[in-house]
Amino acid sequence: MPLALLALAVGAFGIGTTEFVMMGLLPDVADDLGISIPTAGHLVSAYALGVVIGAPLLAAVTTRMSRRAVLIALMALFVVGNALSAVAPGEISLLAARFVSGLPHGAFFGVGAVVATGMVAPERKARSVSLMFLGLTVANIVGVPAATAMGQQLGWRATFLGVSAIGVAAIAALAFLIPRDSAPAPTTGLRGELAALRSLPVWLALGTTVAGFGALFAAYSYITPMLTDAAGFAESSVTLLLALFGVGATAGNLLGGRLADHSLRGTLFGGLASLVVVLALFPLLMRTPVTAAASVALLGMAAFVTGSPLQLMVMEKAAAAPSLASSANQAAFNLANAGGAWIGGLALAAGFGATSPATAGAALAVLGLAVAGTAWTVDRRRAVLAPVPGRERVVAGHVPDSSAATPHVGVTE
């Protein structure tokens, strides 16, 4: 694997840290700005909104730029957004800064996936994407806890200055490790990229992402009350247990990348089926501390096995618009985050019990399997109907010359 993938992983590490660290800093930010914790929670939504809007928008407006230059520019915007967060004087300015911080998120992963797959042999494409995503999963193990501790000791503003420094390091890594000729500007242009997104298989792949990862976030958004109310853990233990989720996600990400290079569709189906099983068993697994801790790691592993296959599938279905489609898939991830949390919250608010969000997640995972199955059926039908290259349809005919007494075969249409 090329060393340039390390540069992409460093950028992913910074993005993953700034995305998830706000959850741990909400009480500190709320106290400092004199707002309630629910109001401070809008800062999480502002970042997610930036991702959803920025992913397709920035990928579209940079279609004529070298992908190497795009990655560096996106990471520069990331540094600006986090630096603005560190010096924001009030709630409104911090909301705007968090929105700016989220803008480059999806486009960075989208364009980065295209660059990563372009630097390796075809049989290693999924692994190259998983190595880029490794920065995101490791951020949940190392980056988020370290950044949260920094914010608690030095103030939450210091956290965002630290994340900005990670962004500067990522810019340097991108500039030095990615060769200029490995990421040329695409030739299709904006109109060609938009046209490629009209394909039904592309939208089915995006739908699988929304349903599949919506299943994850339906449960993960409410993992703390499940661990404390159902499994009986103290709140002080939750941070360590969430690190287990990061370990599971990292293992699942690497496993999914390796398996998907052998069978992309099989890995996707297997990952979604595993997610259904894990989430369906959550009410049982949460009955003892040991099985509850194991379930957190299994949840991360089952969900992130599907990460690389989903990213690669969207790119393959929109081969003429890989950057835009890949970035749109990142927007789909964040729609899954918001939608899954909302559905899990509905189950909890309806009084179905502390583990009901996991049951709702299992239903979403089943839906993801159904969408993936539909996509597979559509692909098979199109493969049957598509003409085979080099094969002409031959019909019987007669030579128009009346002297020809016998029919011959060979007239093509």
mmCIF file of N, CA and C in Angstrom, residues 274-392:
data_model
loop_
_atom_site.group_PDB
_atom_site.id
_atom_site.type_symbol
_atom_site.label_atom_id
_atom_site.label_comp_id
_atom_site.label_asym_id
_atom_site.label_seq_id
_atom_site.Cartn_x
_atom_site.Cartn_y
_atom_site.Cartn_z
ATOM 1 N N SER A 274 -25.031 -9.413 9.830
ATOM 2 C CA SER A 274 -24.423 -9.417 11.168
ATOM 3 C C SER A 274 -24.978 -8.292 12.024
ATOM 4 N N LEU A 275 -25.204 -7.126 11.398
ATOM 5 C CA LEU A 275 -25.751 -5.992 12.131
ATOM 6 C C LEU A 275 -27.166 -6.291 12.616
ATOM 7 N N VAL A 276 -27.963 -6.951 11.784
ATOM 8 C CA VAL A 276 -29.315 -7.353 12.194
ATOM 9 C C VAL A 276 -29.245 -8.246 13.436
ATOM 10 N N VAL A 277 -28.358 -9.228 13.404
ATOM 11 C CA VAL A 277 -28.250 -10.188 14.507
ATOM 12 C C VAL A 277 -27.797 -9.498 15.789
ATOM 13 N N VAL A 278 -26.750 -8.677 15.691
ATOM 14 C CA VAL A 278 -26.216 -8.007 16.889
ATOM 15 C C VAL A 278 -27.272 -7.099 17.519
ATOM 16 N N LEU A 279 -27.942 -6.296 16.704
ATOM 17 C CA LEU A 279 -28.944 -5.374 17.243
ATOM 18 C C LEU A 279 -30.155 -6.115 17.798
ATOM 19 N N ALA A 280 -30.558 -7.188 17.145
ATOM 20 C CA ALA A 280 -31.699 -7.964 17.639
ATOM 21 C C ALA A 280 -31.390 -8.616 18.983
ATOM 22 N N LEU A 281 -30.110 -8.953 19.217
ATOM 23 C CA LEU A 281 -29.715 -9.597 20.475
ATOM 24 C C LEU A 281 -29.395 -8.612 21.593
ATOM 25 N N PHE A 282 -29.402 -7.308 21.281
ATOM 26 C CA PHE A 282 -29.051 -6.296 22.282
ATOM 27 C C PHE A 282 -29.855 -6.421 23.582
ATOM 28 N N PRO A 283 -31.192 -6.607 23.529
ATOM 29 C CA PRO A 283 -31.940 -6.730 24.793
ATOM 30 C C PRO A 283 -31.437 -7.863 25.672
ATOM 31 N N LEU A 284 -30.960 -8.955 25.073
ATOM 32 C CA LEU A 284 -30.400 -10.063 25.844
ATOM 33 C C LEU A 284 -28.982 -9.766 26.306
ATOM 34 N N LEU A 285 -28.185 -9.191 25.408
ATOM 35 C CA LEU A 285 -26.793 -8.929 25.732
ATOM 36 C C LEU A 285 -26.628 -7.866 26.817
ATOM 37 N N MET A 286 -27.594 -6.982 26.952
ATOM 38 C CA MET A 286 -27.507 -5.914 27.945
ATOM 39 C C MET A 286 -27.881 -6.359 29.357
ATOM 40 N N ARG A 287 -28.114 -7.644 29.539
ATOM 41 C CA ARG A 287 -28.538 -8.112 30.861
ATOM 42 C C ARG A 287 -27.366 -8.322 31.815
ATOM 43 N N THR A 288 -26.155 -8.506 31.296
ATOM 44 C CA THR A 288 -24.984 -8.662 32.162
ATOM 45 C C THR A 288 -23.890 -7.712 31.697
ATOM 46 N N PRO A 289 -23.033 -7.237 32.597
ATOM 47 C CA PRO A 289 -21.973 -6.292 32.203
ATOM 48 C C PRO A 289 -21.015 -6.859 31.156
ATOM 49 N N VAL A 290 -20.664 -8.130 31.273
ATOM 50 C CA VAL A 290 -19.688 -8.713 30.344
ATOM 51 C C VAL A 290 -20.248 -8.766 28.927
ATOM 52 N N THR A 291 -21.460 -9.292 28.769
ATOM 53 C CA THR A 291 -22.049 -9.384 27.428
ATOM 54 C C THR A 291 -22.399 -7.999 26.878
ATOM 55 N N ALA A 292 -22.731 -7.057 27.758
ATOM 56 C CA ALA A 292 -23.023 -5.693 27.306
ATOM 57 C C ALA A 292 -21.770 -5.046 26.725
ATOM 58 N N ALA A 293 -20.630 -5.222 27.414
ATOM 59 C CA ALA A 293 -19.377 -4.669 26.902
ATOM 60 C C ALA A 293 -19.023 -5.307 25.562
ATOM 61 N N ALA A 294 -19.226 -6.626 25.450
ATOM 62 C CA ALA A 294 -18.944 -7.303 24.184
ATOM 63 C C ALA A 294 -19.855 -6.798 23.074
ATOM 64 N N SER A 295 -21.115 -6.509 23.410
ATOM 65 C CA SER A 295 -22.065 -6.061 22.395
ATOM 66 C C SER A 295 -21.676 -4.717 21.807
ATOM 67 N N VAL A 296 -21.060 -3.847 22.625
ATOM 68 C CA VAL A 296 -20.631 -2.544 22.124
ATOM 69 C C VAL A 296 -19.545 -2.722 21.066
ATOM 70 N N ALA A 297 -18.578 -3.599 21.341
ATOM 71 C CA ALA A 297 -17.517 -3.861 20.368
ATOM 72 C C ALA A 297 -18.080 -4.538 19.118
ATOM 73 N N LEU A 298 -18.996 -5.483 19.302
ATOM 74 C CA LEU A 298 -19.598 -6.179 18.161
ATOM 75 C C LEU A 298 -20.412 -5.229 17.287
ATOM 76 N N LEU A 299 -21.063 -4.259 17.910
ATOM 77 C CA LEU A 299 -21.833 -3.275 17.148
ATOM 78 C C LEU A 299 -20.913 -2.486 16.223
ATOM 79 N N GLY A 300 -19.794 -2.014 16.764
ATOM 80 C CA GLY A 300 -18.845 -1.278 15.933
ATOM 81 C C GLY A 300 -18.290 -2.123 14.813
ATOM 82 N N MET A 301 -17.976 -3.390 15.112
ATOM 83 C CA MET A 301 -17.414 -4.268 14.087
ATOM 84 C C MET A 301 -18.428 -4.565 12.985
ATOM 85 N N ALA A 302 -19.648 -4.938 13.356
ATOM 86 C CA ALA A 302 -20.659 -5.296 12.361
ATOM 87 C C ALA A 302 -20.994 -4.114 11.460
ATOM 88 N N ALA A 303 -21.082 -2.919 12.035
ATOM 89 C CA ALA A 303 -21.450 -1.744 11.241
ATOM 90 C C ALA A 303 -20.348 -1.361 10.269
ATOM 91 N N PHE A 304 -19.099 -1.335 10.736
ATOM 92 C CA PHE A 304 -18.020 -0.806 9.896
ATOM 93 C C PHE A 304 -17.447 -1.828 8.936
ATOM 94 N N VAL A 305 -17.861 -3.079 9.040
ATOM 95 C CA VAL A 305 -17.536 -4.036 7.983
ATOM 96 C C VAL A 305 -18.125 -3.556 6.659
ATOM 97 N N THR A 306 -19.245 -2.871 6.718
ATOM 98 C CA THR A 306 -19.933 -2.426 5.493
ATOM 99 C C THR A 306 -19.431 -1.082 4.972
ATOM 100 N N GLY A 307 -18.570 -0.374 5.730
ATOM 101 C CA GLY A 307 -18.165 0.969 5.335
ATOM 102 C C GLY A 307 -17.459 1.025 3.992
ATOM 103 N N SER A 308 -16.368 0.279 3.848
ATOM 104 C CA SER A 308 -15.614 0.276 2.584
ATOM 105 C C SER A 308 -16.423 -0.286 1.421
ATOM 106 N N PRO A 309 -17.146 -1.414 1.602
ATOM 107 C CA PRO A 309 -17.961 -1.912 0.482
ATOM 108 C C PRO A 309 -18.984 -0.905 -0.015
ATOM 109 N N LEU A 310 -19.641 -0.197 0.904
ATOM 110 C CA LEU A 310 -20.634 0.795 0.486
ATOM 111 C C LEU A 310 -19.979 1.933 -0.284
ATOM 112 N N GLN A 311 -18.840 2.415 0.202
ATOM 113 C CA GLN A 311 -18.152 3.511 -0.479
ATOM 114 C C GLN A 311 -17.721 3.091 -1.874
ATOM 115 N N LEU A 312 -17.150 1.890 -1.975
ATOM 116 C CA LEU A 312 -16.662 1.417 -3.270
ATOM 117 C C LEU A 312 -17.812 1.121 -4.224
ATOM 118 N N MET A 313 -18.924 0.621 -3.707
ATOM 119 C CA MET A 313 -20.058 0.301 -4.563
ATOM 120 C C MET A 313 -20.641 1.561 -5.205
ATOM 121 N N VAL A 314 -20.779 2.618 -4.408
ATOM 122 C CA VAL A 314 -21.287 3.874 -4.956
ATOM 123 C C VAL A 314 -20.352 4.394 -6.045
ATOM 124 N N MET A 315 -19.059 4.307 -5.808
ATOM 125 C CA MET A 315 -18.090 4.782 -6.794
ATOM 126 C C MET A 315 -18.166 3.971 -8.086
ATOM 127 N N GLU A 316 -18.352 2.658 -7.964
ATOM 128 C CA GLU A 316 -18.421 1.821 -9.157
ATOM 129 C C GLU A 316 -19.714 2.038 -9.933
ATOM 130 N N LYS A 317 -20.805 2.279 -9.225
ATOM 131 C CA LYS A 317 -22.078 2.503 -9.909
ATOM 132 C C LYS A 317 -22.111 3.851 -10.627
ATOM 133 N N ALA A 318 -21.278 4.789 -10.177
ATOM 134 C CA ALA A 318 -21.187 6.097 -10.837
ATOM 135 C C ALA A 318 -19.758 6.286 -11.322
ATOM 136 N N ALA A 319 -19.317 5.375 -12.181
ATOM 137 C CA ALA A 319 -17.926 5.380 -12.625
ATOM 138 C C ALA A 319 -17.548 6.682 -13.323
ATOM 139 N N ALA A 320 -18.525 7.355 -13.957
ATOM 140 C CA ALA A 320 -18.240 8.608 -14.654
ATOM 141 C C ALA A 320 -18.211 9.797 -13.703
ATOM 142 N N ALA A 321 -18.638 9.601 -12.469
ATOM 143 C CA ALA A 321 -18.677 10.702 -11.496
ATOM 144 C C ALA A 321 -18.254 10.193 -10.121
ATOM 145 N N PRO A 322 -17.057 9.609 -10.002
ATOM 146 C CA PRO A 322 -16.682 8.992 -8.728
ATOM 147 C C PRO A 322 -16.554 9.981 -7.585
ATOM 148 N N SER A 323 -16.037 11.180 -7.853
ATOM 149 C CA SER A 323 -15.847 12.157 -6.768
ATOM 150 C C SER A 323 -17.181 12.626 -6.210
ATOM 151 N N LEU A 324 -18.090 13.001 -7.100
ATOM 152 C CA LEU A 324 -19.385 13.500 -6.656
ATOM 153 C C LEU A 324 -20.198 12.403 -5.985
ATOM 154 N N ALA A 325 -20.209 11.208 -6.553
ATOM 155 C CA ALA A 325 -20.966 10.104 -5.968
ATOM 156 C C ALA A 325 -20.386 9.695 -4.622
ATOM 157 N N SER A 326 -19.059 9.637 -4.554
ATOM 158 C CA SER A 326 -18.409 9.260 -3.304
ATOM 159 C C SER A 326 -18.686 10.288 -2.216
ATOM 160 N N SER A 327 -18.701 11.556 -2.576
ATOM 161 C CA SER A 327 -19.022 12.608 -1.606
ATOM 162 C C SER A 327 -20.491 12.542 -1.202
ATOM 163 N N ALA A 328 -21.356 12.237 -2.165
ATOM 164 C CA ALA A 328 -22.780 12.091 -1.842
ATOM 165 C C ALA A 328 -22.999 10.947 -0.856
ATOM 166 N N ASN A 329 -22.164 9.919 -0.941
ATOM 167 C CA ASN A 329 -22.285 8.807 -0.002
ATOM 168 C C ASN A 329 -21.952 9.263 1.419
ATOM 169 N N GLN A 330 -21.028 10.201 1.546
ATOM 170 C CA GLN A 330 -20.718 10.745 2.874
ATOM 171 C C GLN A 330 -21.892 11.565 3.412
ATOM 172 N N ALA A 331 -22.572 12.275 2.528
ATOM 173 C CA ALA A 331 -23.790 12.970 2.954
ATOM 174 C C ALA A 331 -24.837 11.962 3.411
ATOM 175 N N ALA A 332 -24.904 10.820 2.726
ATOM 176 C CA ALA A 332 -25.843 9.772 3.117
ATOM 177 C C ALA A 332 -25.516 9.222 4.498
ATOM 178 N N PHE A 333 -24.225 9.096 4.817
ATOM 179 C CA PHE A 333 -23.818 8.666 6.156
ATOM 180 C C PHE A 333 -24.387 9.596 7.220
ATOM 181 N N ASN A 334 -24.313 10.899 6.960
ATOM 182 C CA ASN A 334 -24.774 11.862 7.961
ATOM 183 C C ASN A 334 -26.296 11.945 8.014
ATOM 184 N N LEU A 335 -26.959 11.720 6.884
ATOM 185 C CA LEU A 335 -28.417 11.590 6.929
ATOM 186 C C LEU A 335 -28.808 10.372 7.761
ATOM 187 N N ALA A 336 -28.020 9.308 7.649
ATOM 188 C CA ALA A 336 -28.254 8.119 8.465
ATOM 189 C C ALA A 336 -28.069 8.432 9.943
ATOM 190 N N ASN A 337 -27.083 9.258 10.236
ATOM 191 C CA ASN A 337 -26.841 9.666 11.626
ATOM 192 C C ASN A 337 -28.064 10.363 12.204
ATOM 193 N N ALA A 338 -28.551 11.369 11.470
ATOM 194 C CA ALA A 338 -29.697 12.136 11.960
ATOM 195 C C ALA A 338 -30.975 11.298 11.974
ATOM 196 N N GLY A 339 -31.236 10.580 10.884
ATOM 197 C CA GLY A 339 -32.461 9.792 10.793
ATOM 198 C C GLY A 339 -32.485 8.633 11.769
ATOM 199 N N GLY A 340 -31.343 7.953 11.922
ATOM 200 C CA GLY A 340 -31.286 6.837 12.857
ATOM 201 C C GLY A 340 -31.503 7.290 14.287
ATOM 202 N N ALA A 341 -30.873 8.404 14.671
ATOM 203 C CA ALA A 341 -31.052 8.927 16.028
ATOM 204 C C ALA A 341 -32.510 9.309 16.270
ATOM 205 N N TRP A 342 -33.162 9.868 15.250
ATOM 206 C CA TRP A 342 -34.564 10.270 15.396
ATOM 207 C C TRP A 342 -35.457 9.042 15.589
ATOM 208 N N ILE A 343 -35.235 7.998 14.792
ATOM 209 C CA ILE A 343 -36.061 6.791 14.896
ATOM 210 C C ILE A 343 -35.812 6.085 16.231
ATOM 211 N N GLY A 344 -34.561 6.006 16.651
ATOM 212 C CA GLY A 344 -34.271 5.412 17.943
ATOM 213 C C GLY A 344 -34.908 6.189 19.081
ATOM 214 N N GLY A 345 -34.921 7.519 18.944
ATOM 215 C CA GLY A 345 -35.558 8.356 19.957
ATOM 216 C C GLY A 345 -37.060 8.142 20.022
ATOM 217 N N LEU A 346 -37.681 7.918 18.874
ATOM 218 C CA LEU A 346 -39.120 7.642 18.863
ATOM 219 C C LEU A 346 -39.442 6.372 19.649
ATOM 220 N N ALA A 347 -38.624 5.335 19.462
ATOM 221 C CA ALA A 347 -38.845 4.082 20.190
ATOM 222 C C ALA A 347 -38.683 4.282 21.692
ATOM 223 N N LEU A 348 -37.699 5.089 22.058
ATOM 224 C CA LEU A 348 -37.449 5.342 23.476
ATOM 225 C C LEU A 348 -38.574 6.176 24.080
ATOM 226 N N ALA A 349 -39.006 7.208 23.344
ATOM 227 C CA ALA A 349 -40.067 8.085 23.844
ATOM 228 C C ALA A 349 -41.410 7.361 23.931
ATOM 229 N N ALA A 350 -41.590 6.319 23.130
ATOM 230 C CA ALA A 350 -42.845 5.570 23.161
ATOM 231 C C ALA A 350 -42.947 4.649 24.370
ATOM 232 N N GLY A 351 -41.871 4.566 25.154
ATOM 233 C CA GLY A 351 -41.898 3.765 26.366
ATOM 234 C C GLY A 351 -41.634 2.293 26.163
ATOM 235 N N PHE A 352 -40.930 1.935 25.078
ATOM 236 C CA PHE A 352 -40.663 0.526 24.798
ATOM 237 C C PHE A 352 -39.453 -0.024 25.555
ATOM 238 N N GLY A 353 -38.797 0.803 26.347
ATOM 239 C CA GLY A 353 -37.687 0.326 27.157
ATOM 240 C C GLY A 353 -36.347 0.863 26.703
ATOM 241 N N ALA A 354 -35.346 0.733 27.579
ATOM 242 C CA ALA A 354 -34.031 1.317 27.324
ATOM 243 C C ALA A 354 -33.351 0.729 26.100
ATOM 244 N N THR A 355 -33.619 -0.543 25.790
ATOM 245 C CA THR A 355 -32.965 -1.188 24.645
ATOM 246 C C THR A 355 -33.784 -1.116 23.362
ATOM 247 N N SER A 356 -34.916 -0.430 23.401
ATOM 248 C CA SER A 356 -35.774 -0.361 22.212
ATOM 249 C C SER A 356 -35.105 0.321 21.013
ATOM 250 N N PRO A 357 -34.194 1.302 21.213
ATOM 251 C CA PRO A 357 -33.532 1.851 20.029
ATOM 252 C C PRO A 357 -32.751 0.803 19.245
ATOM 253 N N ALA A 358 -32.193 -0.189 19.935
ATOM 254 C CA ALA A 358 -31.480 -1.259 19.225
ATOM 255 C C ALA A 358 -32.437 -2.100 18.392
ATOM 256 N N THR A 359 -33.626 -2.349 18.930
ATOM 257 C CA THR A 359 -34.622 -3.101 18.176
ATOM 258 C C THR A 359 -35.048 -2.327 16.937
ATOM 259 N N ALA A 360 -35.230 -1.013 17.090
ATOM 260 C CA ALA A 360 -35.540 -0.177 15.926
ATOM 261 C C ALA A 360 -34.397 -0.206 14.926
ATOM 262 N N GLY A 361 -33.156 -0.233 15.432
ATOM 263 C CA GLY A 361 -31.997 -0.333 14.553
ATOM 264 C C GLY A 361 -31.978 -1.636 13.780
ATOM 265 N N ALA A 362 -32.373 -2.729 14.436
ATOM 266 C CA ALA A 362 -32.428 -4.016 13.743
ATOM 267 C C ALA A 362 -33.414 -3.966 12.575
ATOM 268 N N ALA A 363 -34.542 -3.290 12.788
ATOM 269 C CA ALA A 363 -35.520 -3.152 11.702
ATOM 270 C C ALA A 363 -34.934 -2.347 10.540
ATOM 271 N N LEU A 364 -34.175 -1.293 10.859
ATOM 272 C CA LEU A 364 -33.539 -0.506 9.799
ATOM 273 C C LEU A 364 -32.487 -1.329 9.055
ATOM 274 N N ALA A 365 -31.774 -2.190 9.783
ATOM 275 C CA ALA A 365 -30.780 -3.045 9.131
ATOM 276 C C ALA A 365 -31.448 -4.029 8.177
ATOM 277 N N VAL A 366 -32.618 -4.533 8.568
ATOM 278 C CA VAL A 366 -33.385 -5.401 7.666
ATOM 279 C C VAL A 366 -33.778 -4.621 6.411
ATOM 280 N N LEU A 367 -34.186 -3.372 6.603
ATOM 281 C CA LEU A 367 -34.509 -2.527 5.458
ATOM 282 C C LEU A 367 -33.281 -2.341 4.565
ATOM 283 N N GLY A 368 -32.115 -2.146 5.187
ATOM 284 C CA GLY A 368 -30.884 -2.019 4.416
ATOM 285 C C GLY A 368 -30.602 -3.262 3.599
ATOM 286 N N LEU A 369 -30.842 -4.440 4.182
ATOM 287 C CA LEU A 369 -30.682 -5.688 3.435
ATOM 288 C C LEU A 369 -31.647 -5.759 2.255
ATOM 289 N N ALA A 370 -32.870 -5.285 2.480
ATOM 290 C CA ALA A 370 -33.866 -5.304 1.406
ATOM 291 C C ALA A 370 -33.460 -4.392 0.256
ATOM 292 N N VAL A 371 -32.950 -3.209 0.586
ATOM 293 C CA VAL A 371 -32.507 -2.279 -0.461
ATOM 294 C C VAL A 371 -31.308 -2.854 -1.198
ATOM 295 N N ALA A 372 -30.366 -3.436 -0.444
ATOM 296 C CA ALA A 372 -29.199 -4.050 -1.075
ATOM 297 C C ALA A 372 -29.620 -5.210 -1.976
ATOM 298 N N GLY A 373 -30.620 -5.997 -1.536
ATOM 299 C CA GLY A 373 -31.126 -7.082 -2.364
ATOM 300 C C GLY A 373 -31.784 -6.576 -3.636
ATOM 301 N N THR A 374 -32.509 -5.462 -3.516
ATOM 302 C CA THR A 374 -33.119 -4.852 -4.698
ATOM 303 C C THR A 374 -32.048 -4.389 -5.680
ATOM 304 N N ALA A 375 -30.988 -3.780 -5.145
ATOM 305 C CA ALA A 375 -29.885 -3.331 -6.003
ATOM 306 C C ALA A 375 -29.241 -4.507 -6.728
ATOM 307 N N TRP A 376 -29.074 -5.614 -6.018
ATOM 308 C CA TRP A 376 -28.494 -6.811 -6.625
ATOM 309 C C TRP A 376 -29.398 -7.348 -7.747
ATOM 310 N N THR A 377 -30.711 -7.349 -7.513
ATOM 311 C CA THR A 377 -31.666 -7.811 -8.530
ATOM 312 C C THR A 377 -31.622 -6.919 -9.764
ATOM 313 N N VAL A 378 -31.573 -5.595 -9.542
ATOM 314 C CA VAL A 378 -31.500 -4.652 -10.666
ATOM 315 C C VAL A 378 -30.229 -4.876 -11.472
ATOM 316 N N ASP A 379 -29.111 -5.093 -10.778
ATOM 317 C CA ASP A 379 -27.849 -5.317 -11.480
ATOM 318 C C ASP A 379 -27.898 -6.588 -12.318
ATOM 319 N N ARG A 380 -28.472 -7.663 -11.765
ATOM 320 C CA ARG A 380 -28.565 -8.918 -12.507
ATOM 321 C C ARG A 380 -29.465 -8.762 -13.731
ATOM 322 N N ARG A 381 -30.560 -8.046 -13.571
ATOM 323 C CA ARG A 381 -31.481 -7.852 -14.691
ATOM 324 C C ARG A 381 -30.818 -7.035 -15.791
ATOM 325 N N ARG A 382 -30.074 -5.998 -15.384
ATOM 326 C CA ARG A 382 -29.392 -5.183 -16.396
ATOM 327 C C ARG A 382 -28.291 -5.972 -17.092
ATOM 328 N N ALA A 383 -27.631 -6.857 -16.338
ATOM 329 C CA ALA A 383 -26.577 -7.668 -16.952
ATOM 330 C C ALA A 383 -27.152 -8.626 -17.992
ATOM 331 N N VAL A 384 -28.348 -9.154 -17.724
ATOM 332 C CA VAL A 384 -28.987 -10.068 -18.672
ATOM 333 C C VAL A 384 -29.430 -9.330 -19.927
ATOM 334 N N LEU A 385 -29.958 -8.111 -19.739
ATOM 335 C CA LEU A 385 -30.497 -7.359 -20.874
ATOM 336 C C LEU A 385 -29.429 -6.646 -21.676
ATOM 337 N N ALA A 386 -28.255 -6.408 -21.058
ATOM 338 C CA ALA A 386 -27.211 -5.659 -21.762
ATOM 339 C C ALA A 386 -26.642 -6.492 -22.896
ATOM 340 N N PRO A 387 -26.363 -5.878 -24.062
ATOM 341 C CA PRO A 387 -25.762 -6.617 -25.171
ATOM 342 C C PRO A 387 -24.330 -7.013 -24.842
ATOM 343 N N VAL A 388 -23.926 -8.182 -25.333
ATOM 344 C CA VAL A 388 -22.560 -8.634 -25.123
ATOM 345 C C VAL A 388 -21.673 -7.970 -26.169
ATOM 346 N N PRO A 389 -20.585 -7.273 -25.754
ATOM 347 C CA PRO A 389 -19.719 -6.598 -26.724
ATOM 348 C C PRO A 389 -19.146 -7.581 -27.746
ATOM 349 N N GLY A 390 -19.188 -7.183 -29.009
ATOM 350 C CA GLY A 390 -18.618 -8.007 -30.066
ATOM 351 C C GLY A 390 -19.577 -9.016 -30.665
ATOM 352 N N ARG A 391 -20.730 -9.156 -30.038
ATOM 353 C CA ARG A 391 -21.698 -10.128 -30.557
ATOM 354 C C ARG A 391 -22.786 -9.400 -31.329
ATOM 355 N N GLU A 392 -22.992 -9.755 -32.587
ATOM 356 C CA GLU A 392 -24.015 -9.128 -33.404
ATOM 357 C C GLU A 392 -25.227 -10.034 -33.504
#
